[in-house]
PDB file of C-alpha atoms in Angstrom:
ATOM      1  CA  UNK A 282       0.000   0.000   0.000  1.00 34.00           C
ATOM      2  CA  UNK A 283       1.381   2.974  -1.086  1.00 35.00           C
ATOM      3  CA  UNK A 284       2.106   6.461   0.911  1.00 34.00           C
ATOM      4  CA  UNK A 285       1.424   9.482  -1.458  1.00 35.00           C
ATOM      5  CA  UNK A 286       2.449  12.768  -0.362  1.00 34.00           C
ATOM      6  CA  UNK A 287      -0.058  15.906  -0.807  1.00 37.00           C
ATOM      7  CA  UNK A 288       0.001  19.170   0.476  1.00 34.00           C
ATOM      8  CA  UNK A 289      -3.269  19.809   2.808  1.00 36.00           C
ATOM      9  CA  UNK A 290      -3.853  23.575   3.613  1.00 34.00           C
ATOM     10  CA  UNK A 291      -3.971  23.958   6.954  1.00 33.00           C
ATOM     11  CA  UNK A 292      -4.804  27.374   8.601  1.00 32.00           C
ATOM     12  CA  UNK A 293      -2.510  29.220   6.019  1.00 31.00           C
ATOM     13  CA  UNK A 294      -0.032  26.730   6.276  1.00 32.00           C
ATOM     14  CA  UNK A 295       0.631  24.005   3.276  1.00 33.00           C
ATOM     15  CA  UNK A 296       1.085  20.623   5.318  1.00 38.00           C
ATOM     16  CA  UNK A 297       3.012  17.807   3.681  1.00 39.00           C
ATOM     17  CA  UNK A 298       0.711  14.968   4.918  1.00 39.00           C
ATOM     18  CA  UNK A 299       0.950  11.160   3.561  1.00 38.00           C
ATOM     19  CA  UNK A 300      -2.304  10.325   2.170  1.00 36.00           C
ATOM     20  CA  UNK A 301      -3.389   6.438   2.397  1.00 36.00           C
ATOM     21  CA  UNK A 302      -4.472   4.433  -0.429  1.00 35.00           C
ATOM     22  CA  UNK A 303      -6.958   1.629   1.216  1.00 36.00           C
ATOM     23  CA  UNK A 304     -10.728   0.830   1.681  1.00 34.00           C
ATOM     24  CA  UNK A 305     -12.783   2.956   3.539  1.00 31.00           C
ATOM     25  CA  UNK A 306     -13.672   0.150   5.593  1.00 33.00           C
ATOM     26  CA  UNK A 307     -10.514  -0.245   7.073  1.00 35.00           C
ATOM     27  CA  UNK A 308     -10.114   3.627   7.861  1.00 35.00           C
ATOM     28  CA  UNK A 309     -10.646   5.323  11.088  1.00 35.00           C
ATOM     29  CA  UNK A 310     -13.188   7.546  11.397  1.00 42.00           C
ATOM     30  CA  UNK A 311     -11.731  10.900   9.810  1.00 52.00           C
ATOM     31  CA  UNK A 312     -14.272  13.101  12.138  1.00 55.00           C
ATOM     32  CA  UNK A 313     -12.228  13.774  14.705  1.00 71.00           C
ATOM     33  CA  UNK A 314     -11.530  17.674  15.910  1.00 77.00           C
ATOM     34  CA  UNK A 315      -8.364  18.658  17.177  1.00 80.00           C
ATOM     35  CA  UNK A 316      -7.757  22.070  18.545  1.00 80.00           C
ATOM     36  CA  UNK A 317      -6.032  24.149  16.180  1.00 82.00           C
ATOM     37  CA  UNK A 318      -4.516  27.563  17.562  1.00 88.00           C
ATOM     38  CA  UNK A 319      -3.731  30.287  16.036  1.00 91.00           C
ATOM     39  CA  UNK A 320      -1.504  30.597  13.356  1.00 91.00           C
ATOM     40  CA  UNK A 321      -1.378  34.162  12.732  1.00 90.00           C
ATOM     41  CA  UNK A 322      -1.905  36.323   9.996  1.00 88.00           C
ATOM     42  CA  UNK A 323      -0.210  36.182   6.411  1.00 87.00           C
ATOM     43  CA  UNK A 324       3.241  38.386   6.536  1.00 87.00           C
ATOM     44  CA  UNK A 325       2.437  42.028   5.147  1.00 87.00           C
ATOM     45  CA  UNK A 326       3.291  42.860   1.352  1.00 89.00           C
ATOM     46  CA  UNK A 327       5.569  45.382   1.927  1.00 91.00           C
ATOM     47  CA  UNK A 328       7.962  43.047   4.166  1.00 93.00           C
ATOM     48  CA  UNK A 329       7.809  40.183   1.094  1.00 94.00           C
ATOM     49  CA  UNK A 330       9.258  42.126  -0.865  1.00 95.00           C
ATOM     50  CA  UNK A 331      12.514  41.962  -0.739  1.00 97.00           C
ATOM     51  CA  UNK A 332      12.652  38.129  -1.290  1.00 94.00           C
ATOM     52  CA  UNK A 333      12.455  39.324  -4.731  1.00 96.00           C
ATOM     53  CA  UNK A 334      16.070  40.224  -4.672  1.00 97.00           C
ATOM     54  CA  UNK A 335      17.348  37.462  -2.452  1.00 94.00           C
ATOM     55  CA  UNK A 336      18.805  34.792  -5.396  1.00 90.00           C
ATOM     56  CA  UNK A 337      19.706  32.381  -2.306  1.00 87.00           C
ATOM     57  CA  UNK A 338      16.111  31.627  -2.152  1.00 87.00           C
ATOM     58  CA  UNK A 339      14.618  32.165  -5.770  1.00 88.00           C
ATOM     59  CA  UNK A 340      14.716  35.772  -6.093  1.00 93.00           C
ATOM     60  CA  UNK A 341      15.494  36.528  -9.941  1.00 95.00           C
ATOM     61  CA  UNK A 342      15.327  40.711  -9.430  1.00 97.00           C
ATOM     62  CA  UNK A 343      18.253  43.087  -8.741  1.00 98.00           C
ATOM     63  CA  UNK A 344      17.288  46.147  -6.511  1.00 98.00           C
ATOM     64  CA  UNK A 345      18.364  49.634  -8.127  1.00 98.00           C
ATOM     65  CA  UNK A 346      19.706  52.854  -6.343  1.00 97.00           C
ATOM     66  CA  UNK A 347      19.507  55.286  -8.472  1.00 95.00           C
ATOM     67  CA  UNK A 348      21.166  54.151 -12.063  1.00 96.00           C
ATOM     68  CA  UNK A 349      22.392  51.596 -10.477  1.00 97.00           C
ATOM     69  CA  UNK A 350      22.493  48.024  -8.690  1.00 98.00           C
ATOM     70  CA  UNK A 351      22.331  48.788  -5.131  1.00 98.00           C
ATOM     71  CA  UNK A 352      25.721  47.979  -2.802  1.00 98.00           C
ATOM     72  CA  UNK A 353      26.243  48.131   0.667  1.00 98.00           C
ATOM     73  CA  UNK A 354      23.936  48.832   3.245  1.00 98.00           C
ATOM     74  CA  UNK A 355      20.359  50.086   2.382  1.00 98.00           C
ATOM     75  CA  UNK A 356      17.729  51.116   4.692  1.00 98.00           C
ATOM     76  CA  UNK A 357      14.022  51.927   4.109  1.00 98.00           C
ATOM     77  CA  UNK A 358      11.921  53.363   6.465  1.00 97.00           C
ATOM     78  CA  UNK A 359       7.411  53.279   7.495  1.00 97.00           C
ATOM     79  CA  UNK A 360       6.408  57.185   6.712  1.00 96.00           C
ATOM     80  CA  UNK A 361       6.973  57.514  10.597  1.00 94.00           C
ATOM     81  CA  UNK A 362      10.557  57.341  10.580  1.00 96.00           C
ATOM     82  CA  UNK A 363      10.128  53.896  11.910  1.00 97.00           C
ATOM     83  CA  UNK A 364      13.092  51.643  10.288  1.00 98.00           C
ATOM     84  CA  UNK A 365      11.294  49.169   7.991  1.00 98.00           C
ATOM     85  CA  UNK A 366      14.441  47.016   6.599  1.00 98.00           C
ATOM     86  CA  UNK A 367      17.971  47.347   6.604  1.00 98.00           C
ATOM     87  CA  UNK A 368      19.949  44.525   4.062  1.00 98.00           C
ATOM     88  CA  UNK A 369      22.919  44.510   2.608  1.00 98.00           C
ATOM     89  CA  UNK A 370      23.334  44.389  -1.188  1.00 98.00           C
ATOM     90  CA  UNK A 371      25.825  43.045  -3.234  1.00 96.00           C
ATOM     91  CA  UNK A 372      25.318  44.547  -7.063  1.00 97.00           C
ATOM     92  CA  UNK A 373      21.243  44.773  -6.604  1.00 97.00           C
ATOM     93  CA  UNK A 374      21.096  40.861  -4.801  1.00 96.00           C
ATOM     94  CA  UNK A 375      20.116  41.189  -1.255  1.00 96.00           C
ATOM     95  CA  UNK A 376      22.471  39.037   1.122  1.00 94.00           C
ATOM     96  CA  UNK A 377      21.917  39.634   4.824  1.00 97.00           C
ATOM     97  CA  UNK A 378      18.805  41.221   5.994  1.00 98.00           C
ATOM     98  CA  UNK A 379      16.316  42.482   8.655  1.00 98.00           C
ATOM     99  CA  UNK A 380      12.911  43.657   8.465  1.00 98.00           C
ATOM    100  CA  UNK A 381      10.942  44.802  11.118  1.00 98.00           C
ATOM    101  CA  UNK A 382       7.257  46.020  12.186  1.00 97.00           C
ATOM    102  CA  UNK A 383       5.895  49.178  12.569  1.00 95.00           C
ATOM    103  CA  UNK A 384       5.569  48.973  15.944  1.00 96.00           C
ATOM    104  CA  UNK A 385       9.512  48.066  15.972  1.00 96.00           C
ATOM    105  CA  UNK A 386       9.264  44.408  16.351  1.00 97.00           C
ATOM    106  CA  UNK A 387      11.642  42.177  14.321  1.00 98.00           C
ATOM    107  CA  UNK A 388       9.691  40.736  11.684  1.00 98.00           C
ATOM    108  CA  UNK A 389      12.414  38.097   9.820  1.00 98.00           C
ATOM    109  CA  UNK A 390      16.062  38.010   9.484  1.00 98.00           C
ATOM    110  CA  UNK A 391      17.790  36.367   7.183  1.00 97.00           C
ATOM    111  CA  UNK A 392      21.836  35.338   6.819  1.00 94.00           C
ATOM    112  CA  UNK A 393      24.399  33.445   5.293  1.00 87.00           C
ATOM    113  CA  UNK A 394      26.040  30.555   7.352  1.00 84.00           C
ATOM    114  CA  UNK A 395      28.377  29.361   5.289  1.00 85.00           C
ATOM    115  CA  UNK A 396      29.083  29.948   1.165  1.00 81.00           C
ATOM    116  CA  UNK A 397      26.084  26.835   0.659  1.00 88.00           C
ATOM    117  CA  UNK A 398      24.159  27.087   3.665  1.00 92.00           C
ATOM    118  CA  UNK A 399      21.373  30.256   5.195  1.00 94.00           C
ATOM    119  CA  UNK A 400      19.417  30.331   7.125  1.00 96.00           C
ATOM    120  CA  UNK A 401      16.061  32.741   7.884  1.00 97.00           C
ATOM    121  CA  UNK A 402      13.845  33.626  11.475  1.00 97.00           C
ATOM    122  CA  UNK A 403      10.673  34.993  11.512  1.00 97.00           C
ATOM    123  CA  UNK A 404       8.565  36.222  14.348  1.00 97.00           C
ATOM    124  CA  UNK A 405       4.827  37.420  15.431  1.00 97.00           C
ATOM    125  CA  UNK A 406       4.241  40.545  15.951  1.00 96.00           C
ATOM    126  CA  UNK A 407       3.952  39.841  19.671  1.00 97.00           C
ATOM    127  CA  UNK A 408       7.282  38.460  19.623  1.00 97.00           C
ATOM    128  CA  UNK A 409       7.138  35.473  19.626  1.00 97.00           C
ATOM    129  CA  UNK A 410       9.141  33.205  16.986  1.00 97.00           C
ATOM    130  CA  UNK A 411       7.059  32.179  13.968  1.00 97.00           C
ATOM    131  CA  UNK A 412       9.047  29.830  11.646  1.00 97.00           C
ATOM    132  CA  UNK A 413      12.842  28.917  11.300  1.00 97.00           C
ATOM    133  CA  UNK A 414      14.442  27.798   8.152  1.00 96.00           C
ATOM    134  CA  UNK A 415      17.348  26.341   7.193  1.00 95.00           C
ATOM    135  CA  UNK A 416      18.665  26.391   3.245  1.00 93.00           C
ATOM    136  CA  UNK A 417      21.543  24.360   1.364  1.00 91.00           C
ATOM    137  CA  UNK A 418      21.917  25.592  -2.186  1.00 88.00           C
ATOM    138  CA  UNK A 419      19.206  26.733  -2.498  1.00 86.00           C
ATOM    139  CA  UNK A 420      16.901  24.459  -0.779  1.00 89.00           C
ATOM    140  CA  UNK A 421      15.111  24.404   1.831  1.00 92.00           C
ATOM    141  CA  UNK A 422      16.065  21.337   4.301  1.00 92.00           C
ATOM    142  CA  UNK A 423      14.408  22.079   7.344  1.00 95.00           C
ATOM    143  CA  UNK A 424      11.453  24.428   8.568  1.00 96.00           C
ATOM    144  CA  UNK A 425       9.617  24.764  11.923  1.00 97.00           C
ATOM    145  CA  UNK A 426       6.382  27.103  12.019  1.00 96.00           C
ATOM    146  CA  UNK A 427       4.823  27.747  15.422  1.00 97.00           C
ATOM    147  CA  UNK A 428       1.480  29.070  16.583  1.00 96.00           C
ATOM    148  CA  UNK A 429       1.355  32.945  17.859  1.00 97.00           C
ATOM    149  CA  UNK A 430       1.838  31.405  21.585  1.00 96.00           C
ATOM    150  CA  UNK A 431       4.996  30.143  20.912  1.00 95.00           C
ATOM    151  CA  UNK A 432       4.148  26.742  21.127  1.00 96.00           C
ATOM    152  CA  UNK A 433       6.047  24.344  17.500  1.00 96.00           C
ATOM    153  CA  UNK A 434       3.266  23.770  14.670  1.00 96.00           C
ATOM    154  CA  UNK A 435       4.899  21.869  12.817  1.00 96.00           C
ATOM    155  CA  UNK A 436       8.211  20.619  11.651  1.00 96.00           C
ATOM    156  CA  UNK A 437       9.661  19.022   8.610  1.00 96.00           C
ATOM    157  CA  UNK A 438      13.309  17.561   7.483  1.00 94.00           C
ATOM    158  CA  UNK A 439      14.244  16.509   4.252  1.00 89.00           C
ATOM    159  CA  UNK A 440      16.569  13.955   3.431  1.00 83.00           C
ATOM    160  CA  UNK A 441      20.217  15.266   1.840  1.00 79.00           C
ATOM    161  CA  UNK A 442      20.356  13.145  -1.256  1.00 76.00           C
ATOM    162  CA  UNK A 443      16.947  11.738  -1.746  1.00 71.00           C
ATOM    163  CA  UNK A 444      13.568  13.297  -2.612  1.00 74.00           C
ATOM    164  CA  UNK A 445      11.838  12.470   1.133  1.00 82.00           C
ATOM    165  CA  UNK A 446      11.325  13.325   4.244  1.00 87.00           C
ATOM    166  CA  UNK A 447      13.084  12.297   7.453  1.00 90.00           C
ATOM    167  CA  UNK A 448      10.929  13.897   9.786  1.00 93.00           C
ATOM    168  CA  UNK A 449       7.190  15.701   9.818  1.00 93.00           C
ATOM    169  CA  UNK A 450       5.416  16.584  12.727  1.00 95.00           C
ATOM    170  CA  UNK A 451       2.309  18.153  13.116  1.00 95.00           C
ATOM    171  CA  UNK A 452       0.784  19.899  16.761  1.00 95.00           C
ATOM    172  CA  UNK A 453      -2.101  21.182  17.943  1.00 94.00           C
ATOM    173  CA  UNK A 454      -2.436  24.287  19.378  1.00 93.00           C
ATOM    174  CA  UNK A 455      -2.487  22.656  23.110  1.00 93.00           C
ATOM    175  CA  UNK A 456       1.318  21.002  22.240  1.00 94.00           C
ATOM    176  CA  UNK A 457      -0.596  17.512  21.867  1.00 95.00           C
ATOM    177  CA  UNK A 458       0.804  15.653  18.619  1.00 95.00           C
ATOM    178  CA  UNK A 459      -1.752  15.279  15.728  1.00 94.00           C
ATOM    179  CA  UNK A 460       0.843  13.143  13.512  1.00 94.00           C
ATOM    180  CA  UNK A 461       5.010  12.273  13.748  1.00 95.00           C
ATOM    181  CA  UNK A 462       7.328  10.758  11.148  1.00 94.00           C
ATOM    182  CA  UNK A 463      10.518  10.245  12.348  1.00 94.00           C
ATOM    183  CA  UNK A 464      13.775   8.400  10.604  1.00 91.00           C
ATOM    184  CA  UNK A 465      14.499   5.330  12.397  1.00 90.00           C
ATOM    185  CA  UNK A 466      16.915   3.575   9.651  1.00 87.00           C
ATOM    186  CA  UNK A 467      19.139   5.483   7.717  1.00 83.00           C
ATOM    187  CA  UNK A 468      20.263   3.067   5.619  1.00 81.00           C
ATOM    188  CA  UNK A 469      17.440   1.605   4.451  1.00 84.00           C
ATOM    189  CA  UNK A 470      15.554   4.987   4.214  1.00 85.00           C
ATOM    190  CA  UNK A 471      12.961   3.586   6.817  1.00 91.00           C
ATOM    191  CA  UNK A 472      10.734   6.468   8.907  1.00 92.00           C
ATOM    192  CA  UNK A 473       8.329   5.329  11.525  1.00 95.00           C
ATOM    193  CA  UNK A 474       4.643   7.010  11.599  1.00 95.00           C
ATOM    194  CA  UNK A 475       2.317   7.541  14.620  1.00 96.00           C
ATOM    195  CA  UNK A 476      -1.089   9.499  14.130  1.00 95.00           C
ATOM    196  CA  UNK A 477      -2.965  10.384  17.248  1.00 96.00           C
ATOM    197  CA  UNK A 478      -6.391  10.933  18.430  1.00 95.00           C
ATOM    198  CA  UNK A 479      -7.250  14.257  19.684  1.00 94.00           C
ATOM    199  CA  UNK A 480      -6.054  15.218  23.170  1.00 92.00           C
ATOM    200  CA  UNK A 481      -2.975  12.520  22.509  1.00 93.00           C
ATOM    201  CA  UNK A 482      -3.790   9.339  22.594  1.00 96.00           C
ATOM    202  CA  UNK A 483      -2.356   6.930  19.987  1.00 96.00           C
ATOM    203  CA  UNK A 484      -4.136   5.967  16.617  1.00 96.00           C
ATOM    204  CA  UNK A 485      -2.079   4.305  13.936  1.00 96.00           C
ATOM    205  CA  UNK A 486       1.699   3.448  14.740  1.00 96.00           C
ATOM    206  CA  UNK A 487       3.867   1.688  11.856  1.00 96.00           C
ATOM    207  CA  UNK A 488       6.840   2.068   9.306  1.00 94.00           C
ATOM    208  CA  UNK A 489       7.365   2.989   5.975  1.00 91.00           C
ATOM    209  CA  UNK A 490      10.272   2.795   3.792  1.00 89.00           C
ATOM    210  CA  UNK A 491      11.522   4.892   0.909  1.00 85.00           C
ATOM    211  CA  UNK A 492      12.246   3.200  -2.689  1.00 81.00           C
ATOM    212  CA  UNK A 493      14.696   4.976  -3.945  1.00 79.00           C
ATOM    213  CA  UNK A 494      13.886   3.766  -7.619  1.00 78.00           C
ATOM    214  CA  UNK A 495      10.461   5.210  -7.521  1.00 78.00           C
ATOM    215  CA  UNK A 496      10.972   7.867  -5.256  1.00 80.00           C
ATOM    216  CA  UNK A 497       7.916   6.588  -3.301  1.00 83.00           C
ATOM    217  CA  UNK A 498       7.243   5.743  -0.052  1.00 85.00           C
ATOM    218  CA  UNK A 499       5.442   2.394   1.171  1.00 88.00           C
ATOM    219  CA  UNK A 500       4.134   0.537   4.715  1.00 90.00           C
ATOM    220  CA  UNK A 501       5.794  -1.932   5.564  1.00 92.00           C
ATOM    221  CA  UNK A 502       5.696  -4.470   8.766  1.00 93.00           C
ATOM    222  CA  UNK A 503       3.625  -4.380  11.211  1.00 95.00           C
ATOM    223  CA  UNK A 504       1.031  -1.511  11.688  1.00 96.00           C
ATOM    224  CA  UNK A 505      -1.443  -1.326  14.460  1.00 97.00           C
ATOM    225  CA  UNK A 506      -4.446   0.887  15.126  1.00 97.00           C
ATOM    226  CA  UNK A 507      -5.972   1.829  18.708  1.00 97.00           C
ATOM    227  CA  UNK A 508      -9.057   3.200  19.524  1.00 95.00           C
ATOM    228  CA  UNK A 509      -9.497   6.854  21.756  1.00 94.00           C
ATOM    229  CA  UNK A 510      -8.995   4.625  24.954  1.00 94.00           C
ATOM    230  CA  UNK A 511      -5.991   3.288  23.796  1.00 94.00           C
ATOM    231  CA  UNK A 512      -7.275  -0.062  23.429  1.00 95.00           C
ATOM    232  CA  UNK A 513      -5.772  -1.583  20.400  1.00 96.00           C
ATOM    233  CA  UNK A 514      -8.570  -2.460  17.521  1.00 97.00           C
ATOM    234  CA  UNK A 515      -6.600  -3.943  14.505  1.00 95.00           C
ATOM    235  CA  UNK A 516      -2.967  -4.935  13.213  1.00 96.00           C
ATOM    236  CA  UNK A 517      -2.223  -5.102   9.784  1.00 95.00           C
ATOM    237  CA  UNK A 518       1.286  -7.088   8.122  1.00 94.00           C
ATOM    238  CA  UNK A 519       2.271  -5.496   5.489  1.00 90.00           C
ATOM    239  CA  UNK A 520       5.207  -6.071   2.763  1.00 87.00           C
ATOM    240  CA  UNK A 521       6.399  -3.412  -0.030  1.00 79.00           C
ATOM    241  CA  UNK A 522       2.999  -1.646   0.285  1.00 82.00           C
ATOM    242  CA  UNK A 523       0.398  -4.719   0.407  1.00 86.00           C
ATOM    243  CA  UNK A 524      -1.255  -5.738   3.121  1.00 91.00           C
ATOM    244  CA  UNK A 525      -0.962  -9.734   4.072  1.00 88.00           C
ATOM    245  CA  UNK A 526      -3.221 -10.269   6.886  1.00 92.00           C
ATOM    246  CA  UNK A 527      -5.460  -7.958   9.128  1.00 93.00           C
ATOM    247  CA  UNK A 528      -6.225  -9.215  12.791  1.00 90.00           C
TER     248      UNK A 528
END
């Protein structure tokens, strides 16, 4: 039985979430509610902008003072004096950077690690931290988001060479896990899946593995499913995808 990945929109957020081919009949029930805080708003316009001139993460534009590509230090400002962004340019690309709030809160700020790897923080406007991401080449290879309390939202890894994921984790807004994939086997590209009932209690716990021919992901061994008491209600043996037996 095969995993297929699929991006669920979540609150303003795009979740990477596994998707399960198999009867209906064999499904938990999918009406659960789990309590979802608040994400926050969308970031303003005028602070996305300059990703436009940041080539590290796609941006194709070059920023122009005067006649010509910007270099050095540039700052903008809110029509209240307020300072807005302040990035350093090098010939119109955008490098290092901070951009803040009106009120004077740090929005995001983005930097260079290393010459492959950058990284970029962003925060609510209360403060609090919002995501964290982490780039190589180009690419983004890890990102956290969190709710406006503070409290992690979700969190995804990817996997250096190979098109997958090593870990995704998904919270509600009380810290309780909704769903966890975590590597367990390097080697064999293996991850191990939990999905819980809301409040925390466990649902569906098994493995899948990667194929790196395919570049899909399938169940494999032994998966079991519990009910909201933790009682368990069903196992299922699986093998490349298929499912054997169910007891």
């Amino acid at each position: 039985m095969k995993l297929h990945f699929a991006l669920i929109p979540l609150g303003g957020l795009l979740v990477v979430s596994t998707v399960q081919a198999q009867p209906d009949t064999l499904m938990l029930a999918q009406d659960e509610h789990y309590l979802i805080g608040d994400a926050g708003d969308d970031p303003l316009p005028e602070l996305n902008i300059y990703d436009a001139y940041n080539s590290t993460i796609g941006g194709d534009s070059l920023r122009q003072c005067g006649a010509f590509p910007c270099t050095g230090w540039v700052e903008d400002k809110y029509p209240n004096g307020q300072l807005r962004h302040r990035g350093y340019y090098d010939s119109g690309r955008l490098t290092v950077f901070k951009n803040y709030y009106r009120s004077g809160q740090l929005e995001r700020e983005f930097k260079a690690v290393d010459a492959t790897h950058c990284s970029q923080r962003t925060w609510h406007p209360n403060g609090k931290i919002r995501s964290s991401i982490r780039y190589r080449d180009g690419v983004v290879i890890q990102y956290e988001d969190y709710y406006v309390s503070g409290q992690l939202r979700y969190v995804e890894e990817r996997h250096k060479e190979h098109h997958c994921f090593t870990r995704l984790e998904l919270y509600a807004g009380d810290g309780t896990p909704i769903s966890l994939l975590r590597v367990v086997d390097k080697g064999k590209l293996e991850v191990e899946q939990k999905e819980f009932h809301p409040g925390g209690m466990l649902k569906s716990q098994g493995r899948a593995r990667y194929n790196r021919a395919t570049m899909d992901s399938q169940r494999v061994g032994t998966w079991a499913y519990f009910d909201t008491n933790g009682t368990k209600i069903r196992e299922e043996d699986l093998v490349d995808g298929k499912v054997l037996t169910v007891r």
